[in-house]
Amino acid sequence: MWSSIKHVIKPEHLDEALLLQKDPGTTLFSGGSYLVAYQDNTIHTLLDINHLLNDEIQSIGDDLLLGASCTLQQIVGMDGPLLDQAILASCPSKNIRNQRTIGGEIAQQRPDSDLLILLHAIQAKIKINSSEVLHPISEWKGKGIITQLIIPKNQAKLERVSVLDSAPAFVIVGVNQIDDSISVAIGGKSSRILSCTFSTLPDEVYIRRCMDTVKSIFSDDHFGSPDYKQHVVSKLLQEMVVTK
Amino acid sequence: MKVIGKDTERVDGLALVKGKPVFADDIAIKDMLHVKILHSPVAHAKILEIDTSKALALEGVAAVFTHKDFTPHYYTTAGQGYPEPGPRDMLILDSTVRFVGDRVAFVAAETLEIAEQALELIRVEYEELPCIFDMEKAMTAGFALHPSEGTSGIHDVSRNVAAHLDAELGDVDAAIKTSDYVFEGTYSTPFVQMASIEPHISITWLDDNNRLVIRTSTQVPYHVRRIVAEVLDIPVSRVRVIKPRIGGGFGGKQEILNEELVAAVTLKTGRPARIEYTREEELFAARLRHPELVTFRLGFDNNQMLTAIDLNILENCGAYGPHALTVMSVTAQKALSMYKAPSIRVNGDGVYTNLTIGGAYRGYGAPQAFFPLESLMDEAAEQMGIDPIDLRLKNVFQVGDDIPIAKILGEGREGFPMVLYSTEIAACLNQARELSNWDQLRHQQQTGRFRKGLGVAVAGQGSGIPGIDMGSAFIKMNEDASFNLQVGATDLGTGSDTALAQIAAEVLNVSVDKIIVYSSDTDLTPFDTGAYASSTTYISGSAVKKAAEICREMILEQGKKLLQVESAEIIDTSVVAADGASMSYQDICTKSFYTEEQVQIMGTASHMSYDSPPPFNATIAEVEVDTLTGVVRVIKVVSVTDAGQIINPKMAEGQIEGGIPQALGMALTEFMPFDEKGRPINLDFNSYHIYTALDMPELVVRFADSHEPTGPYGAKAVAEIPINAPAPAVTNAIYNAVGVRVKHLPVKPAQILHDLKL
């Protein structure tokens, strides 16, 4: 552990964890892999919530239900090849996959997580705290503790653009198209994840118009200009979406 | 040969795989202090005031050092022979900082956490100064980054030129003017990092005799001893440097990077001290490959034979100039040692900027040479309508050729005449052509989103630095017919200890497990300039061979005496007389120790060479370009190397397979961008992308049959050669795939997409 950490507390229940979390020098952790990677020196107290979460994996109907403390490695092989591909791309190291939890991966809200882009594209749902209410993952603002993830049946596609297979992608595009209904998620080295849904099949002109928003989430960096990234997203969408 | 050319187990292999405590950091010493450096957050500034009182008051802090604690003594951190060829432009701590990451102060504390906390309590007032971030503007900046007083060896202080070189043979301008074809291009290579698994780690303590012991992860233990003694003003005799196993160096540890700091702590406090760079520090405060902006002009006649090579180099040294002259010299020397041209010229300047410091990195200037040269050769081949392999075959140096640039450009001084006694580059090219299916795939019509292409490049390197690198060895025999081999040569993870053991075993007619290797300890092992410039097998290996031959001769003579015969020979591990009488090694040694003709059978020898035979390599890369995104993936690399007689095929193959991903990184993914304030951006492996096992293409590695008459058992070097050719092979393959000529590394997908000619 690093020098600023003075306490590690195991709250007895989620409500206690939420209460303690209000202290700005406090942070939650389950697998802890991101925590260790970033070593934020403003943090003095760690709240270990791993024992408060479950790691059950269940198939109910067409849905896959995952407890928030499922490790990424536990999930590999549980759904389809696309979910596996997204997990492996998000976290190429098996050692870290054995530690990193699905709840933690979602909570980090990293736009360069292939897994998160896929979950946004397929409109996965989550449960927060002790509530049984399901929230679309794209609507979650980061408040509360994720306890469960529900992965619906999907026909998603995922494309990543990176300089290396092992490197985080600078553009990620996820598309889930079921008949005329399409949901799209876009991320990478971007300021946020862009999610949108279309209830009717959009034409190419409409998609091109949406690209203005895409440009706004990317900055000019050593991977290329926002124009370049917008162009790549646009081209990928044209490849991935079956249009009129 | 019984041992040479065979795969044997590494002499250190078992300890490494069993996780034995073999590395610098694998010892715990009581009462050890932990040292952390306060790095400059600004790129160029004068330190107006530095207040360490709060840090010193923190419980657990043993000492805080600032520039006020040291008498100014300029030195170079480059671990090179003495006198060092580069400028002496650095102080342990200076009142001026010259890059983000420069040393401002350092703290020694009871724990790492306290040391980190203490750094935050040091208050520094900076007066920011104007900066130079663009190497092309360094010479005309109008202000100097270094003082003229105290420093030495800087070529032109006022113009920020750390080092300069120029040389000409023949009349290049006239030759270019009369050439039938002239090709010109300017190319750049980026800052890239060695990314050794083991970072820089040093531990120091005082022994029973109050001598300073430095256990350090270094490629150059003897240079560490000399430089630390000089900088801290203590006699060399008071310093002992121990080099344990090393977790990779690649040139980055040919540097005295932090040994002097921990040594200062130990000398001041009397307590053991330890420093370890974090990965972040490795990336911004250690050393990187010098970026270079290189312009080549190539003249050809109608027979596609080179008439002239004109080379211009601008080297970015960063804030200080360790290796400034010699890296640039190697760029010139290697570029002009590949192809025979009647007229050659080089002009180069290594300039200071307010960026991270350039240092030694595998290839040492040669990758910066071969990317532009081999790119332009590819362009020339296309323009002249000749196959790129055939153009190279027509122009490469042949056996018996004099390589004139070697005489002009040495290691910071005039070099030595060089004749090529061995080259199998033609065989390498022909084998690579076959293994890559060049003739068929090169001309395959490409359509669709993903397009494939093939590119070729050749390269050379050296085998040690002629007239400078020296290695020595000591071998003594034990009564069970085992031998202790003590070498100053530095195995930095390459397996060189095993190669040296094989050489000794071959001479002494014993199996490798009879050779007990110890390297390196400046108190116990004889002098060696260190592991750099691909010198260990060729230079230190020759010293081992000589020492073993002396030992073998002594065994024979001792055997004859004990057998009381005039003549005998060694057969297997016995001395055998003409009448069939024989005496085993064991008996000879045991009798020599205890009963008859008592003497220690041993041999000591040194080796220095005025030759530096180049190993050669031909690389063919196959790439796939995504025309939708501009992203390039390397599918296959064929690498065929002439390294003379291969001592240990498996380890040599490992060298090649290790060099290729580093070269691919420079070609496609690795570089160090800085923001507008000179702050480096890629400070972890999440953003600084090195090739991992997941990313590797198919590798086909072969060695040509070759024998170098000046090398031990015909060996040349193999350490650096694999890193030189892959980058231009990849960029030439990109051109073959999609018609885009890459002139600036790394390849950027956005640029590929922009330049696509479909």
JSON list of N, CA, C and O in Angstrom, two decimals, chain B residues 261-287:
[
{"chain": "B", "resi": 261, "resn": "LEU", "atom": "N", "xyz": [24.22, 8.96, -5.91]},
{"chain": "B", "resi": 261, "resn": "LEU", "atom": "CA", "xyz": [23.32, 9.53, -4.90]},
{"chain": "B", "resi": 261, "resn": "LEU", "atom": "C", "xyz": [23.28, 8.65, -3.64]},
{"chain": "B", "resi": 261, "resn": "LEU", "atom": "O", "xyz": [23.45, 9.14, -2.52]},
{"chain": "B", "resi": 262, "resn": "VAL", "atom": "N", "xyz": [23.05, 7.37, -3.85]},
{"chain": "B", "resi": 262, "resn": "VAL", "atom": "CA", "xyz": [23.01, 6.48, -2.67]},
{"chain": "B", "resi": 262, "resn": "VAL", "atom": "C", "xyz": [24.38, 6.39, -2.01]},
{"chain": "B", "resi": 262, "resn": "VAL", "atom": "O", "xyz": [24.49, 6.28, -0.79]},
{"chain": "B", "resi": 263, "resn": "ALA", "atom": "N", "xyz": [25.42, 6.47, -2.83]},
{"chain": "B", "resi": 263, "resn": "ALA", "atom": "CA", "xyz": [26.78, 6.45, -2.27]},
{"chain": "B", "resi": 263, "resn": "ALA", "atom": "C", "xyz": [26.99, 7.67, -1.38]},
{"chain": "B", "resi": 263, "resn": "ALA", "atom": "O", "xyz": [27.55, 7.56, -0.27]},
{"chain": "B", "resi": 264, "resn": "ALA", "atom": "N", "xyz": [26.50, 8.82, -1.83]},
{"chain": "B", "resi": 264, "resn": "ALA", "atom": "CA", "xyz": [26.63, 10.04, -1.02]},
{"chain": "B", "resi": 264, "resn": "ALA", "atom": "C", "xyz": [25.88, 9.89, 0.30]},
{"chain": "B", "resi": 264, "resn": "ALA", "atom": "O", "xyz": [26.36, 10.34, 1.36]},
{"chain": "B", "resi": 265, "resn": "VAL", "atom": "N", "xyz": [24.72, 9.26, 0.25]},
{"chain": "B", "resi": 265, "resn": "VAL", "atom": "CA", "xyz": [23.94, 9.04, 1.48]},
{"chain": "B", "resi": 265, "resn": "VAL", "atom": "C", "xyz": [24.72, 8.15, 2.45]},
{"chain": "B", "resi": 265, "resn": "VAL", "atom": "O", "xyz": [24.84, 8.46, 3.64]},
{"chain": "B", "resi": 266, "resn": "THR", "atom": "N", "xyz": [25.25, 7.06, 1.95]},
{"chain": "B", "resi": 266, "resn": "THR", "atom": "CA", "xyz": [25.99, 6.14, 2.82]},
{"chain": "B", "resi": 266, "resn": "THR", "atom": "C", "xyz": [27.23, 6.80, 3.39]},
{"chain": "B", "resi": 266, "resn": "THR", "atom": "O", "xyz": [27.56, 6.63, 4.58]},
{"chain": "B", "resi": 267, "resn": "LEU", "atom": "N", "xyz": [27.93, 7.55, 2.55]},
{"chain": "B", "resi": 267, "resn": "LEU", "atom": "CA", "xyz": [29.15, 8.20, 3.05]},
{"chain": "B", "resi": 267, "resn": "LEU", "atom": "C", "xyz": [28.81, 9.24, 4.13]},
{"chain": "B", "resi": 267, "resn": "LEU", "atom": "O", "xyz": [29.55, 9.41, 5.09]},
{"chain": "B", "resi": 268, "resn": "LYS", "atom": "N", "xyz": [27.68, 9.92, 3.95]},
{"chain": "B", "resi": 268, "resn": "LYS", "atom": "CA", "xyz": [27.32, 10.95, 4.93]},
{"chain": "B", "resi": 268, "resn": "LYS", "atom": "C", "xyz": [26.77, 10.35, 6.22]},
{"chain": "B", "resi": 268, "resn": "LYS", "atom": "O", "xyz": [27.09, 10.80, 7.31]},
{"chain": "B", "resi": 269, "resn": "THR", "atom": "N", "xyz": [25.91, 9.36, 6.09]},
{"chain": "B", "resi": 269, "resn": "THR", "atom": "CA", "xyz": [25.22, 8.83, 7.28]},
{"chain": "B", "resi": 269, "resn": "THR", "atom": "C", "xyz": [25.91, 7.60, 7.87]},
{"chain": "B", "resi": 269, "resn": "THR", "atom": "O", "xyz": [25.61, 7.22, 9.00]},
{"chain": "B", "resi": 270, "resn": "GLY", "atom": "N", "xyz": [26.74, 6.95, 7.09]},
{"chain": "B", "resi": 270, "resn": "GLY", "atom": "CA", "xyz": [27.36, 5.71, 7.52]},
{"chain": "B", "resi": 270, "resn": "GLY", "atom": "C", "xyz": [26.41, 4.52, 7.45]},
{"chain": "B", "resi": 270, "resn": "GLY", "atom": "O", "xyz": [26.74, 3.42, 7.89]},
{"chain": "B", "resi": 271, "resn": "ARG", "atom": "N", "xyz": [25.22, 4.75, 6.88]},
{"chain": "B", "resi": 271, "resn": "ARG", "atom": "CA", "xyz": [24.21, 3.69, 6.87]},
{"chain": "B", "resi": 271, "resn": "ARG", "atom": "C", "xyz": [23.97, 3.16, 5.46]},
{"chain": "B", "resi": 271, "resn": "ARG", "atom": "O", "xyz": [24.18, 3.87, 4.47]},
{"chain": "B", "resi": 272, "resn": "PRO", "atom": "N", "xyz": [23.54, 1.92, 5.36]},
{"chain": "B", "resi": 272, "resn": "PRO", "atom": "CA", "xyz": [23.18, 1.41, 4.04]},
{"chain": "B", "resi": 272, "resn": "PRO", "atom": "C", "xyz": [22.06, 2.25, 3.43]},
{"chain": "B", "resi": 272, "resn": "PRO", "atom": "O", "xyz": [21.23, 2.82, 4.16]},
{"chain": "B", "resi": 273, "resn": "ALA", "atom": "N", "xyz": [22.04, 2.31, 2.12]},
{"chain": "B", "resi": 273, "resn": "ALA", "atom": "CA", "xyz": [21.01, 3.10, 1.45]},
{"chain": "B", "resi": 273, "resn": "ALA", "atom": "C", "xyz": [20.59, 2.40, 0.17]},
{"chain": "B", "resi": 273, "resn": "ALA", "atom": "O", "xyz": [21.37, 1.66, -0.43]},
{"chain": "B", "resi": 274, "resn": "ARG", "atom": "N", "xyz": [19.36, 2.67, -0.21]},
{"chain": "B", "resi": 274, "resn": "ARG", "atom": "CA", "xyz": [18.79, 1.98, -1.39]},
{"chain": "B", "resi": 274, "resn": "ARG", "atom": "C", "xyz": [17.99, 2.98, -2.22]},
{"chain": "B", "resi": 274, "resn": "ARG", "atom": "O", "xyz": [17.28, 3.81, -1.67]},
{"chain": "B", "resi": 275, "resn": "ILE", "atom": "N", "xyz": [18.13, 2.84, -3.53]},
{"chain": "B", "resi": 275, "resn": "ILE", "atom": "CA", "xyz": [17.27, 3.62, -4.43]},
{"chain": "B", "resi": 275, "resn": "ILE", "atom": "C", "xyz": [16.73, 2.71, -5.51]},
{"chain": "B", "resi": 275, "resn": "ILE", "atom": "O", "xyz": [17.44, 1.82, -5.98]},
{"chain": "B", "resi": 276, "resn": "GLU", "atom": "N", "xyz": [15.48, 2.91, -5.85]},
{"chain": "B", "resi": 276, "resn": "GLU", "atom": "CA", "xyz": [14.88, 2.16, -6.95]},
{"chain": "B", "resi": 276, "resn": "GLU", "atom": "C", "xyz": [14.02, 3.13, -7.75]},
{"chain": "B", "resi": 276, "resn": "GLU", "atom": "O", "xyz": [13.17, 3.82, -7.18]},
{"chain": "B", "resi": 277, "resn": "TYR", "atom": "N", "xyz": [14.25, 3.18, -9.05]},
{"chain": "B", "resi": 277, "resn": "TYR", "atom": "CA", "xyz": [13.41, 4.03, -9.88]},
{"chain": "B", "resi": 277, "resn": "TYR", "atom": "C", "xyz": [12.04, 3.38, -10.07]},
{"chain": "B", "resi": 277, "resn": "TYR", "atom": "O", "xyz": [11.95, 2.16, -10.24]},
{"chain": "B", "resi": 278, "resn": "THR", "atom": "N", "xyz": [11.00, 4.19, -10.04]},
{"chain": "B", "resi": 278, "resn": "THR", "atom": "CA", "xyz": [9.67, 3.69, -10.40]},
{"chain": "B", "resi": 278, "resn": "THR", "atom": "C", "xyz": [9.60, 3.62, -11.92]},
{"chain": "B", "resi": 278, "resn": "THR", "atom": "O", "xyz": [10.47, 4.15, -12.62]},
{"chain": "B", "resi": 279, "resn": "ARG", "atom": "N", "xyz": [8.56, 2.97, -12.42]},
{"chain": "B", "resi": 279, "resn": "ARG", "atom": "CA", "xyz": [8.42, 2.91, -13.89]},
{"chain": "B", "resi": 279, "resn": "ARG", "atom": "C", "xyz": [8.27, 4.32, -14.45]},
{"chain": "B", "resi": 279, "resn": "ARG", "atom": "O", "xyz": [8.80, 4.64, -15.52]},
{"chain": "B", "resi": 280, "resn": "GLU", "atom": "N", "xyz": [7.57, 5.17, -13.72]},
{"chain": "B", "resi": 280, "resn": "GLU", "atom": "CA", "xyz": [7.39, 6.55, -14.17]},
{"chain": "B", "resi": 280, "resn": "GLU", "atom": "C", "xyz": [8.75, 7.25, -14.27]},
{"chain": "B", "resi": 280, "resn": "GLU", "atom": "O", "xyz": [9.04, 7.93, -15.24]},
{"chain": "B", "resi": 281, "resn": "GLU", "atom": "N", "xyz": [9.57, 7.06, -13.25]},
{"chain": "B", "resi": 281, "resn": "GLU", "atom": "CA", "xyz": [10.91, 7.67, -13.30]},
{"chain": "B", "resi": 281, "resn": "GLU", "atom": "C", "xyz": [11.74, 7.11, -14.45]},
{"chain": "B", "resi": 281, "resn": "GLU", "atom": "O", "xyz": [12.49, 7.84, -15.09]},
{"chain": "B", "resi": 282, "resn": "GLU", "atom": "N", "xyz": [11.59, 5.81, -14.69]},
{"chain": "B", "resi": 282, "resn": "GLU", "atom": "CA", "xyz": [12.31, 5.22, -15.82]},
{"chain": "B", "resi": 282, "resn": "GLU", "atom": "C", "xyz": [11.95, 5.95, -17.11]},
{"chain": "B", "resi": 282, "resn": "GLU", "atom": "O", "xyz": [12.79, 6.17, -17.98]},
{"chain": "B", "resi": 283, "resn": "LEU", "atom": "N", "xyz": [10.68, 6.30, -17.23]},
{"chain": "B", "resi": 283, "resn": "LEU", "atom": "CA", "xyz": [10.22, 6.89, -18.49]},
{"chain": "B", "resi": 283, "resn": "LEU", "atom": "C", "xyz": [10.57, 8.37, -18.62]},
{"chain": "B", "resi": 283, "resn": "LEU", "atom": "O", "xyz": [10.79, 8.85, -19.73]},
{"chain": "B", "resi": 284, "resn": "PHE", "atom": "N", "xyz": [10.64, 9.09, -17.51]},
{"chain": "B", "resi": 284, "resn": "PHE", "atom": "CA", "xyz": [10.90, 10.53, -17.69]},
{"chain": "B", "resi": 284, "resn": "PHE", "atom": "C", "xyz": [12.23, 11.00, -17.11]},
{"chain": "B", "resi": 284, "resn": "PHE", "atom": "O", "xyz": [12.68, 12.11, -17.44]},
{"chain": "B", "resi": 285, "resn": "ALA", "atom": "N", "xyz": [12.86, 10.19, -16.26]},
{"chain": "B", "resi": 285, "resn": "ALA", "atom": "CA", "xyz": [14.08, 10.68, -15.61]},
{"chain": "B", "resi": 285, "resn": "ALA", "atom": "C", "xyz": [15.28, 9.78, -15.84]},
{"chain": "B", "resi": 285, "resn": "ALA", "atom": "O", "xyz": [16.35, 10.06, -15.33]},
{"chain": "B", "resi": 286, "resn": "ALA", "atom": "N", "xyz": [15.08, 8.70, -16.58]},
{"chain": "B", "resi": 286, "resn": "ALA", "atom": "CA", "xyz": [16.24, 7.85, -16.90]},
{"chain": "B", "resi": 286, "resn": "ALA", "atom": "C", "xyz": [16.76, 8.28, -18.28]},
{"chain": "B", "resi": 286, "resn": "ALA", "atom": "O", "xyz": [16.97, 9.47, -18.52]},
{"chain": "B", "resi": 287, "resn": "ARG", "atom": "N", "xyz": [16.96, 7.38, -19.16]},
{"chain": "B", "resi": 287, "resn": "ARG", "atom": "CA", "xyz": [17.49, 7.74, -20.48]},
{"chain": "B", "resi": 287, "resn": "ARG", "atom": "C", "xyz": [16.60, 7.16, -21.56]},
{"chain": "B", "resi": 287, "resn": "ARG", "atom": "O", "xyz": [15.97, 6.12, -21.37]}
]
